[in-house]
Backbone as JSON, one array per atom type, in Angstrom:
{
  "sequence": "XXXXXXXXXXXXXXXXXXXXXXXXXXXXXXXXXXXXXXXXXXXXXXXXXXXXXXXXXXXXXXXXXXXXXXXXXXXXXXXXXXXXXXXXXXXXXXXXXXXXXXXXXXXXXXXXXXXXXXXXXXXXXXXXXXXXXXXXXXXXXXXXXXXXXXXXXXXXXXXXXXXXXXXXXXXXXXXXXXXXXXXXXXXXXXXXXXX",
  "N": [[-3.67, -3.02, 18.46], [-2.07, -5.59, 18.69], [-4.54, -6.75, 20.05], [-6.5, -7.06, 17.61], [-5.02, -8.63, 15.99], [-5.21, -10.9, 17.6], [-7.92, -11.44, 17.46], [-8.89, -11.68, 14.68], [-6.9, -13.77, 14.29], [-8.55, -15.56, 15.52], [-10.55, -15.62, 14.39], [-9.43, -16.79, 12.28], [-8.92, -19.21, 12.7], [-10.98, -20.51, 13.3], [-12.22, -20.52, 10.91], [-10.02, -22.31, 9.47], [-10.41, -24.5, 11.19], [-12.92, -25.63, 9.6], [-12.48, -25.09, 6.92], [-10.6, -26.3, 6.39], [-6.56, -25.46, 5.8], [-5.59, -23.6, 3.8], [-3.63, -22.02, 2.07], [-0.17, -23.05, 2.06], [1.97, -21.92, 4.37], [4.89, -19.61, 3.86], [8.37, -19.95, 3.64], [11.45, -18.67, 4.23], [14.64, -20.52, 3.98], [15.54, -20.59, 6.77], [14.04, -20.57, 8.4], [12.33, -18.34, 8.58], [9.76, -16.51, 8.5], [7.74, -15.61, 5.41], [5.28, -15.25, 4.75], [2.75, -15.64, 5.68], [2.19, -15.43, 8.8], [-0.25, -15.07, 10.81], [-1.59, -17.1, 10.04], [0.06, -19.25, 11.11], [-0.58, -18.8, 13.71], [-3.06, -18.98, 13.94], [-3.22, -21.84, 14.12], [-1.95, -22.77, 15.91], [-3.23, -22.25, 17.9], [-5.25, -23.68, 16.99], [-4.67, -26.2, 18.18], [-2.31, -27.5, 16.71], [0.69, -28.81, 15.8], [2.22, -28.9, 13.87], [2.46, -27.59, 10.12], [1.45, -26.84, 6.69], [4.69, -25.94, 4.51], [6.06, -23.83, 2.48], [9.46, -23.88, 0.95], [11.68, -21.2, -0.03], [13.74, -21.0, -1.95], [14.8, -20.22, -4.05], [14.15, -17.21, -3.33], [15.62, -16.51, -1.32], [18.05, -17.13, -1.94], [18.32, -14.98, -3.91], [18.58, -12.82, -2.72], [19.24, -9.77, -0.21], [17.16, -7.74, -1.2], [16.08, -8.44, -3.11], [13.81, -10.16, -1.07], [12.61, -8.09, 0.64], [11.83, -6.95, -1.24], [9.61, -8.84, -2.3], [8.16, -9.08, -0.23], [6.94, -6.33, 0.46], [5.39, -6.99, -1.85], [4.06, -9.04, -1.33], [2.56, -8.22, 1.11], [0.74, -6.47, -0.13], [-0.91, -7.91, -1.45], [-2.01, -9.65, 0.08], [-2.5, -8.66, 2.47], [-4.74, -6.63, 4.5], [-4.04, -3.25, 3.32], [-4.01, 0.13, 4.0], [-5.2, 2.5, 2.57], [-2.72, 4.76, 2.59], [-0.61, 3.52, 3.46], [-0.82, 1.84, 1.39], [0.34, 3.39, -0.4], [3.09, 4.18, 0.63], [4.01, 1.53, 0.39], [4.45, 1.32, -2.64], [5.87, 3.53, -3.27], [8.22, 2.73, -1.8], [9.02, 0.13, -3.6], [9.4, 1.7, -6.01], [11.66, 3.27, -4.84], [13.15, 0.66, -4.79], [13.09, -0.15, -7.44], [14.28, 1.88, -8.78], [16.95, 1.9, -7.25], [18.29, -0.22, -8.48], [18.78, 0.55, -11.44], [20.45, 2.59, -13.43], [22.55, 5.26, -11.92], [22.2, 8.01, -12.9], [18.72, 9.02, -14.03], [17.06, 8.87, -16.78], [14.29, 10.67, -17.89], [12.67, 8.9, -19.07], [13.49, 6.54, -17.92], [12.59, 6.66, -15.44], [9.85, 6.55, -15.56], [9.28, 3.75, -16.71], [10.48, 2.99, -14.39], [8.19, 2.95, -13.05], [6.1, 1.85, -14.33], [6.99, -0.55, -13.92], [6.32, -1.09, -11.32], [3.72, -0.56, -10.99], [2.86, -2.8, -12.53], [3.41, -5.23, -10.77], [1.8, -4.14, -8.24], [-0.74, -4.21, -9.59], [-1.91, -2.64, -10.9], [-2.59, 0.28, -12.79], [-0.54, 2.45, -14.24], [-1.19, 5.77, -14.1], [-2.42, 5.45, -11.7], [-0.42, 4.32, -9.63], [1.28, 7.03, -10.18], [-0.36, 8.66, -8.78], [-0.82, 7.63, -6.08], [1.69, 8.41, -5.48], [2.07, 11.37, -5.31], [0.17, 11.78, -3.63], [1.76, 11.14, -1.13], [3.19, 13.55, -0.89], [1.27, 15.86, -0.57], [0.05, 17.73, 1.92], [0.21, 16.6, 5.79], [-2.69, 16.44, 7.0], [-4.0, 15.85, 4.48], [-3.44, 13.85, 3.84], [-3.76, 12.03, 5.76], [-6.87, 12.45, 5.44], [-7.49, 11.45, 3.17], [-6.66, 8.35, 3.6], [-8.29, 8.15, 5.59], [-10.38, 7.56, 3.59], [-12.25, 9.16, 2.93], [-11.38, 11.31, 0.88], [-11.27, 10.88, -2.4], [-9.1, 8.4, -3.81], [-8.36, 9.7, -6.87], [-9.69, 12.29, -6.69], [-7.8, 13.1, -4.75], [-5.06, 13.52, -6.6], [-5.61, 15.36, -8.72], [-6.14, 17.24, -6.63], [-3.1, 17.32, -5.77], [-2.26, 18.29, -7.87], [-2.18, 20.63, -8.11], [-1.3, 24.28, -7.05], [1.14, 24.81, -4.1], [0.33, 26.56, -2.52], [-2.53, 26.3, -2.42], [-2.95, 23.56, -1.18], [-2.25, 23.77, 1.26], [-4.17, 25.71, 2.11], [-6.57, 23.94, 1.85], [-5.61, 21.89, 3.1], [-5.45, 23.11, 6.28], [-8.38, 24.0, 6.63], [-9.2, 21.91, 6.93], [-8.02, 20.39, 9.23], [-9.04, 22.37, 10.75], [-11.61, 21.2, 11.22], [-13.66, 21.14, 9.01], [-15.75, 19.41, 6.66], [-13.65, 17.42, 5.07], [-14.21, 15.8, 2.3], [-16.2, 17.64, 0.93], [-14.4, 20.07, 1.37], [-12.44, 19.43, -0.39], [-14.62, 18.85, -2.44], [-15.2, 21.55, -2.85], [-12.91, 23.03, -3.8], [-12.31, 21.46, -6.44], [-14.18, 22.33, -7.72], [-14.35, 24.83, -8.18], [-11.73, 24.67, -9.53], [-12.54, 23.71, -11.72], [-14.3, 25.28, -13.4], [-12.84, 27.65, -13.78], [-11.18, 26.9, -15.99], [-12.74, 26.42, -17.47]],
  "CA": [[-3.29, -3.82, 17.31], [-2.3, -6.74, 19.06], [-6.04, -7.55, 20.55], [-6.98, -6.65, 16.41], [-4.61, -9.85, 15.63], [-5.78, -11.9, 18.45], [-9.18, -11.72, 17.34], [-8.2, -11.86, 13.37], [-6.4, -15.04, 14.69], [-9.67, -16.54, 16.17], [-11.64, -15.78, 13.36], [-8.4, -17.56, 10.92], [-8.82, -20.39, 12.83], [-12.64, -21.16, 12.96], [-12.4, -20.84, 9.23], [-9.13, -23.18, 9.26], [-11.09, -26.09, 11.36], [-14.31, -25.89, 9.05], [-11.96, -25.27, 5.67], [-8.82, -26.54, 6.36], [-5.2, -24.66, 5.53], [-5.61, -23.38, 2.05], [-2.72, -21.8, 1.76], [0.7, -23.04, 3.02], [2.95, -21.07, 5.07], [6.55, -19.56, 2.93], [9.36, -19.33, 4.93], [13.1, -18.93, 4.0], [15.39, -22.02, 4.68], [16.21, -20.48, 7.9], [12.74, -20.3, 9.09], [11.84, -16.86, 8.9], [8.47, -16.69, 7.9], [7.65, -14.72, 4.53], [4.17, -15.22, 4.13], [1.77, -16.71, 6.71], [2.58, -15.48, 10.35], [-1.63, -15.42, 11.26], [-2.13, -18.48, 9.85], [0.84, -20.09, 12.15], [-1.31, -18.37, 15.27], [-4.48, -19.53, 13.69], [-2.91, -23.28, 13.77], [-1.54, -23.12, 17.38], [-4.38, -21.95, 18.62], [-5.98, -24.95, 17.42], [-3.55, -26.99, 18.57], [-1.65, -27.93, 15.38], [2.36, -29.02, 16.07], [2.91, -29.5, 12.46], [1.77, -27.18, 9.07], [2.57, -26.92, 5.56], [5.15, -24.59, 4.15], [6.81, -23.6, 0.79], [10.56, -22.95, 1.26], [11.53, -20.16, -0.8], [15.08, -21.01, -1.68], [15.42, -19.06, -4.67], [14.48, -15.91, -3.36], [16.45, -16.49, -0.58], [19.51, -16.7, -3.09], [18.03, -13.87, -5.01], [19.49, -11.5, -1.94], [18.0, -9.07, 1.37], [16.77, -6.68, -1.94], [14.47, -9.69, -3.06], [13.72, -10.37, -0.23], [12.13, -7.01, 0.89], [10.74, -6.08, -2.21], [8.26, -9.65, -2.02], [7.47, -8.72, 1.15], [6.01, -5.59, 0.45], [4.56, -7.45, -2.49], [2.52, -10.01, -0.65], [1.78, -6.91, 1.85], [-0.23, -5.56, -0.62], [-1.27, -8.72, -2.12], [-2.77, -10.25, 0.8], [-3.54, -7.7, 3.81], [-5.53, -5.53, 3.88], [-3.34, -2.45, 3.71], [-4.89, 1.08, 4.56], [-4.46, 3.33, 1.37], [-1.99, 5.67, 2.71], [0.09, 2.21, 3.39], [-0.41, 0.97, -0.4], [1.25, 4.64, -1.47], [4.13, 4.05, 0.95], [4.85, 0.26, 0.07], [5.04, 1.57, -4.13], [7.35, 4.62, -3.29], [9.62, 2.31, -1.52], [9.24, -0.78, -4.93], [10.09, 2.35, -6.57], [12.82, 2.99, -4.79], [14.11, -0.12, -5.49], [13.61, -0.32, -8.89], [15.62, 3.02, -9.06], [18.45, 1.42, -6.8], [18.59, -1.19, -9.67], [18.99, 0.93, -12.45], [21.52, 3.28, -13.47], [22.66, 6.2, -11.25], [22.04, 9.15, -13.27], [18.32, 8.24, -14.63], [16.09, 10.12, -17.35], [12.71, 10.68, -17.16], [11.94, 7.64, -20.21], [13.75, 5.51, -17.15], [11.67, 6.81, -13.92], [8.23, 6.21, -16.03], [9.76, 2.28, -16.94], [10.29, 2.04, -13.31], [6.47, 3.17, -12.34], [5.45, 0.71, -14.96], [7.21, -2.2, -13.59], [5.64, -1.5, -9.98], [2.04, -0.99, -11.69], [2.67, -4.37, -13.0], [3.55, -5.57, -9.45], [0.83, -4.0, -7.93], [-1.74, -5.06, -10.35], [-2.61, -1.17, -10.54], [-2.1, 1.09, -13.35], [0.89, 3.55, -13.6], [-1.53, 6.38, -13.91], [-2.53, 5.13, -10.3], [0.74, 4.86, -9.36], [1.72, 8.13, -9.91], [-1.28, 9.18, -7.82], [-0.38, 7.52, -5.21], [3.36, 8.95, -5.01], [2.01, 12.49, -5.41], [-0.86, 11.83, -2.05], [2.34, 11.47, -0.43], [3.59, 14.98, -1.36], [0.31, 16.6, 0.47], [0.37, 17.97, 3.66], [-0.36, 15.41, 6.22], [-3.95, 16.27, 7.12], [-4.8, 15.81, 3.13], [-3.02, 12.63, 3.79], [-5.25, 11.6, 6.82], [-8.13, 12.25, 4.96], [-7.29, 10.08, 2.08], [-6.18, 7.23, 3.99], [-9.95, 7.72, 6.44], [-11.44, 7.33, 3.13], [-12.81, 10.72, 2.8], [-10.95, 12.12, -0.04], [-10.56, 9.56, -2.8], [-7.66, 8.94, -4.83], [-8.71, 10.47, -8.21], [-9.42, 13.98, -5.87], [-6.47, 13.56, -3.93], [-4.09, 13.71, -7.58], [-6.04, 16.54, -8.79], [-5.32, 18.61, -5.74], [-1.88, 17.19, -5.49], [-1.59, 18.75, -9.42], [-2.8, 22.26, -7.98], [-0.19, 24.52, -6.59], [1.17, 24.12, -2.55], [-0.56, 27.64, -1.44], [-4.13, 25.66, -2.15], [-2.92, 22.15, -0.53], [-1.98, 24.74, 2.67], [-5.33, 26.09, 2.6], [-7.3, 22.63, 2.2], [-4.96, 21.58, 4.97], [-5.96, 24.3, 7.08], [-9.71, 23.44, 6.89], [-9.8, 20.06, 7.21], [-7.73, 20.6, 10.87], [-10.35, 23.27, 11.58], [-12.7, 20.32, 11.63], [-14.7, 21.1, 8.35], [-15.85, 17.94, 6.15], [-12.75, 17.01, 4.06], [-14.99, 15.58, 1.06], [-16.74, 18.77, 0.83], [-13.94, 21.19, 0.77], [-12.12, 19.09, -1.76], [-15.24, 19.33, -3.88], [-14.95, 22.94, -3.26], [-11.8, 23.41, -4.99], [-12.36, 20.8, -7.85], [-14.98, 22.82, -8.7], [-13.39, 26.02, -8.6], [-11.61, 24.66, -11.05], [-13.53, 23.66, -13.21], [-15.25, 26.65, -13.67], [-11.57, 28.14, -13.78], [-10.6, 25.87, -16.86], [-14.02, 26.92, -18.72]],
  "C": [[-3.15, -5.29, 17.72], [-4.03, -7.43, 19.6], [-6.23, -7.73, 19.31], [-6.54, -8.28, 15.96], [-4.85, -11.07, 16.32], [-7.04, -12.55, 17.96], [-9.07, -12.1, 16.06], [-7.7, -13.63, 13.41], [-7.7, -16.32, 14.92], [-10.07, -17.1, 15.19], [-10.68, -17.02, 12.28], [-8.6, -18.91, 11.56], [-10.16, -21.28, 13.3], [-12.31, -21.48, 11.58], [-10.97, -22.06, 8.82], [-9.42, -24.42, 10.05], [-11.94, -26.53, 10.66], [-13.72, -26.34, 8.01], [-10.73, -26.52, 5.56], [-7.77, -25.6, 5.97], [-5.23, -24.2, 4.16], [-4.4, -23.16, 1.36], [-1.38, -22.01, 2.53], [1.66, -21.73, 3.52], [4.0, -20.91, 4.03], [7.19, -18.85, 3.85], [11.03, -19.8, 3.68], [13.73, -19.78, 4.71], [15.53, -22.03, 6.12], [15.53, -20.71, 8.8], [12.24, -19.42, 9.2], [10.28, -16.75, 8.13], [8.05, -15.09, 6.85], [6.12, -14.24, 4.54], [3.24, -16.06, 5.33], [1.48, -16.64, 8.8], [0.85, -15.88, 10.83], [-2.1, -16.47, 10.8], [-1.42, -19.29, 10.7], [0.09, -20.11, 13.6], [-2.25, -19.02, 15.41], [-4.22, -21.04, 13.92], [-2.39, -23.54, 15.47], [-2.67, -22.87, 18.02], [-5.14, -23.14, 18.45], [-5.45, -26.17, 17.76], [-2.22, -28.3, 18.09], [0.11, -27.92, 16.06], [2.83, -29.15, 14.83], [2.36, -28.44, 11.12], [2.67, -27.09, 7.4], [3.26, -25.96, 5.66], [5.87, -24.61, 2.95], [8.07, -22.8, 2.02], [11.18, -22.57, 0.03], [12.93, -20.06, -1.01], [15.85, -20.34, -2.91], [15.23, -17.61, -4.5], [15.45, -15.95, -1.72], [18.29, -15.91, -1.39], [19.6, -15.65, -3.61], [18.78, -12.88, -4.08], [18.28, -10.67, -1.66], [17.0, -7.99, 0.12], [15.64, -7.12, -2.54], [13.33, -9.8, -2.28], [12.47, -9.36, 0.4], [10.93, -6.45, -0.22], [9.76, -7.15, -2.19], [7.59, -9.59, -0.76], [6.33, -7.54, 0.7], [5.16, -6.0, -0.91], [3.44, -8.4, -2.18], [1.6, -8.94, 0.03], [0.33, -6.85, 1.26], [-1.55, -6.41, -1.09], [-2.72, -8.91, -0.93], [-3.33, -10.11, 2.43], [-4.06, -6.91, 3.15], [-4.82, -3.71, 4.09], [-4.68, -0.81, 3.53], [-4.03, 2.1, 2.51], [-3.03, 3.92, 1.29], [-0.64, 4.71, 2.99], [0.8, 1.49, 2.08], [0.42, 2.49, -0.31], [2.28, 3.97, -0.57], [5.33, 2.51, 0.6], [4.99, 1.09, -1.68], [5.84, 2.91, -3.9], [8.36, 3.84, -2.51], [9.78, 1.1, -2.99], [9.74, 0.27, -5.46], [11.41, 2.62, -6.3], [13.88, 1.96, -5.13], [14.53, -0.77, -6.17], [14.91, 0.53, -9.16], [16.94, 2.19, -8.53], [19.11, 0.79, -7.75], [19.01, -0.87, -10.83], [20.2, 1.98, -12.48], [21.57, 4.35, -12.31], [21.9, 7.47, -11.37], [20.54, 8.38, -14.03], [17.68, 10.0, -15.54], [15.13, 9.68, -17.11], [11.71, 9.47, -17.86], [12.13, 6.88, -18.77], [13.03, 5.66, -16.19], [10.48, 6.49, -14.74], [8.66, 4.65, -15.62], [9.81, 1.83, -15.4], [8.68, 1.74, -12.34], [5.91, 2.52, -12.99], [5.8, -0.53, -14.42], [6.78, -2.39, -12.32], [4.54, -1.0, -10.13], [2.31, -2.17, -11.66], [2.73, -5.63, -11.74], [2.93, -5.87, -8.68], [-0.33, -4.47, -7.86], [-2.4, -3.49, -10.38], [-2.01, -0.56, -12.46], [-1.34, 2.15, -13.23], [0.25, 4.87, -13.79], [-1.98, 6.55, -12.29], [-1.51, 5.39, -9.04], [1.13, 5.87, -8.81], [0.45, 8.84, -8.87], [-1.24, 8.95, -6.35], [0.65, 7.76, -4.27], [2.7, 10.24, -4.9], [0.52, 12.86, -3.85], [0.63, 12.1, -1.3], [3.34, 13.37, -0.51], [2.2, 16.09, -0.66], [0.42, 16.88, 1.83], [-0.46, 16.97, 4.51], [-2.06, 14.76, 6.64], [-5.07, 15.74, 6.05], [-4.65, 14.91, 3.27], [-3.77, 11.4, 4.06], [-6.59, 11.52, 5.89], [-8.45, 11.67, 3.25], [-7.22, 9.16, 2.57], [-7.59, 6.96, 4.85], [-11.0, 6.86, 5.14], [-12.15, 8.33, 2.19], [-12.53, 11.3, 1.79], [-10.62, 10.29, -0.63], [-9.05, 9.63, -3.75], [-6.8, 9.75, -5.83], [-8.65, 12.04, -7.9], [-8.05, 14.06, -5.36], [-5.32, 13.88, -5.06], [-4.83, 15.1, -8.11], [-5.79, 17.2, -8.14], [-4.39, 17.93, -5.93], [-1.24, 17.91, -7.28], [-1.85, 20.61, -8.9], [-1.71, 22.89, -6.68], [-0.33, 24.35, -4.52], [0.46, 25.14, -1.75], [-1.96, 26.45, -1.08], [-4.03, 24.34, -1.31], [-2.75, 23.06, 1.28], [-3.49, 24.75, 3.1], [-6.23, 25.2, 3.12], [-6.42, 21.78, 3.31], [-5.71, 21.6, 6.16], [-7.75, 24.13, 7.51], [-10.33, 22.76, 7.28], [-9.5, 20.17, 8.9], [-8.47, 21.27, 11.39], [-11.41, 22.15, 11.56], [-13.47, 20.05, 9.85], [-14.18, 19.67, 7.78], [-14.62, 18.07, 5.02], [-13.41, 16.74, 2.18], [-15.33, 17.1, 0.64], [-15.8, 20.14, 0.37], [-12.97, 20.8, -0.27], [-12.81, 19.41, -2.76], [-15.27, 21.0, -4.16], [-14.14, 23.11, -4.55], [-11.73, 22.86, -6.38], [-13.59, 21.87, -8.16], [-14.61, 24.18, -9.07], [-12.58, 26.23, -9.84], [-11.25, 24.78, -12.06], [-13.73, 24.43, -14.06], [-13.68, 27.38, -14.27], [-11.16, 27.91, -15.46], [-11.96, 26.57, -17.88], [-14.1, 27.91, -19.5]]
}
């Protein structure tokens, strides 16, 4: 990982002698940097002592709950996060919508909060929920969502089909066979099932 950012770094800072800085650095009053750490690398490297920065002094005020949740909002915004990454940053926004809201919630209030981290996202809350329910698969289904291999749309479909069959497609995938393949198995199963 570190060589990954080294090189990442290089590349940020060819394109930051040709372009220039596009975007400044955001850091909290204190200095903590919100938004920008590979661009700071990309700037020393070329031997910059000085760069812009936005200081971020109302979410500083806003409190550590702010704080956290724009984090994993740039995250998403502006790396490149690995699928199985995006599900885990919107089940924790969820979480802390929920924290925010009442104790005891109903089920009108858990939708309202999967709408307001769609809107977040920039995703739809049908998406959303697809993404909370990958994490509910056994980990190999997981793996092979996050390679790529299984896409999202399959991975909620099996994750709607009971836990014997997520066992089995487990079970297969660790035996080696092609993941894609025995997903389409079962969606087609079914199908046919449903007909």
């Amino acid at each position: 990982v570190a060589q990954a950012v080294l090189l990442d770094g290089v590349a940020l800072a060819d394109s930051i002698k040709k372009n220039g800085l596009r975007n400044p650095i955001e850091i909290l009053p204190d200095g903590t940097i919100i938004a920008g750490r590979l661009r700071v690398h990309a700037a020393k490297l070329l031997g910059w002592t000085e760069i812009d920065v936005i200081v971020l002094d109302d979410l500083a005020a806003a409190g550590a709950v702010a704080i956290e949740q724009y984090l994993i909002e740039q995250s998403s915004e502006r790396r490149y996060l690995s699928p199985l990454a995006r599900a885990r940053c919107i089940k924790h926004l969820l979480a802390i919508e929920e924290n925010r809201g009442p104790a005891c919630k109903t089920a009108g209030q858990t939708e309202t909060f999967k709408v307001n981290v769609a809107k977040r996202m920039n995703m739809s809350s049908r998406n959303v929920n697809r993404y909370l329910v990958v994490l509910e698969l056994p980990v190999s289904l997981q793996q092979a969502f996050d390679r790529g291999e299984v896409s999202l749309i399959n991975a909620g479909k099996i994750a709607r089909m009971n836990a014997s069959v997520h066992r089995e497609i487990a079970q297969r995938i660790k035996k080696g066979e092609n993941a894609a393949e025995v997903v389409g198995e079962y969606l087609v199963a079914r199908a046919k099932n449903e007909d």
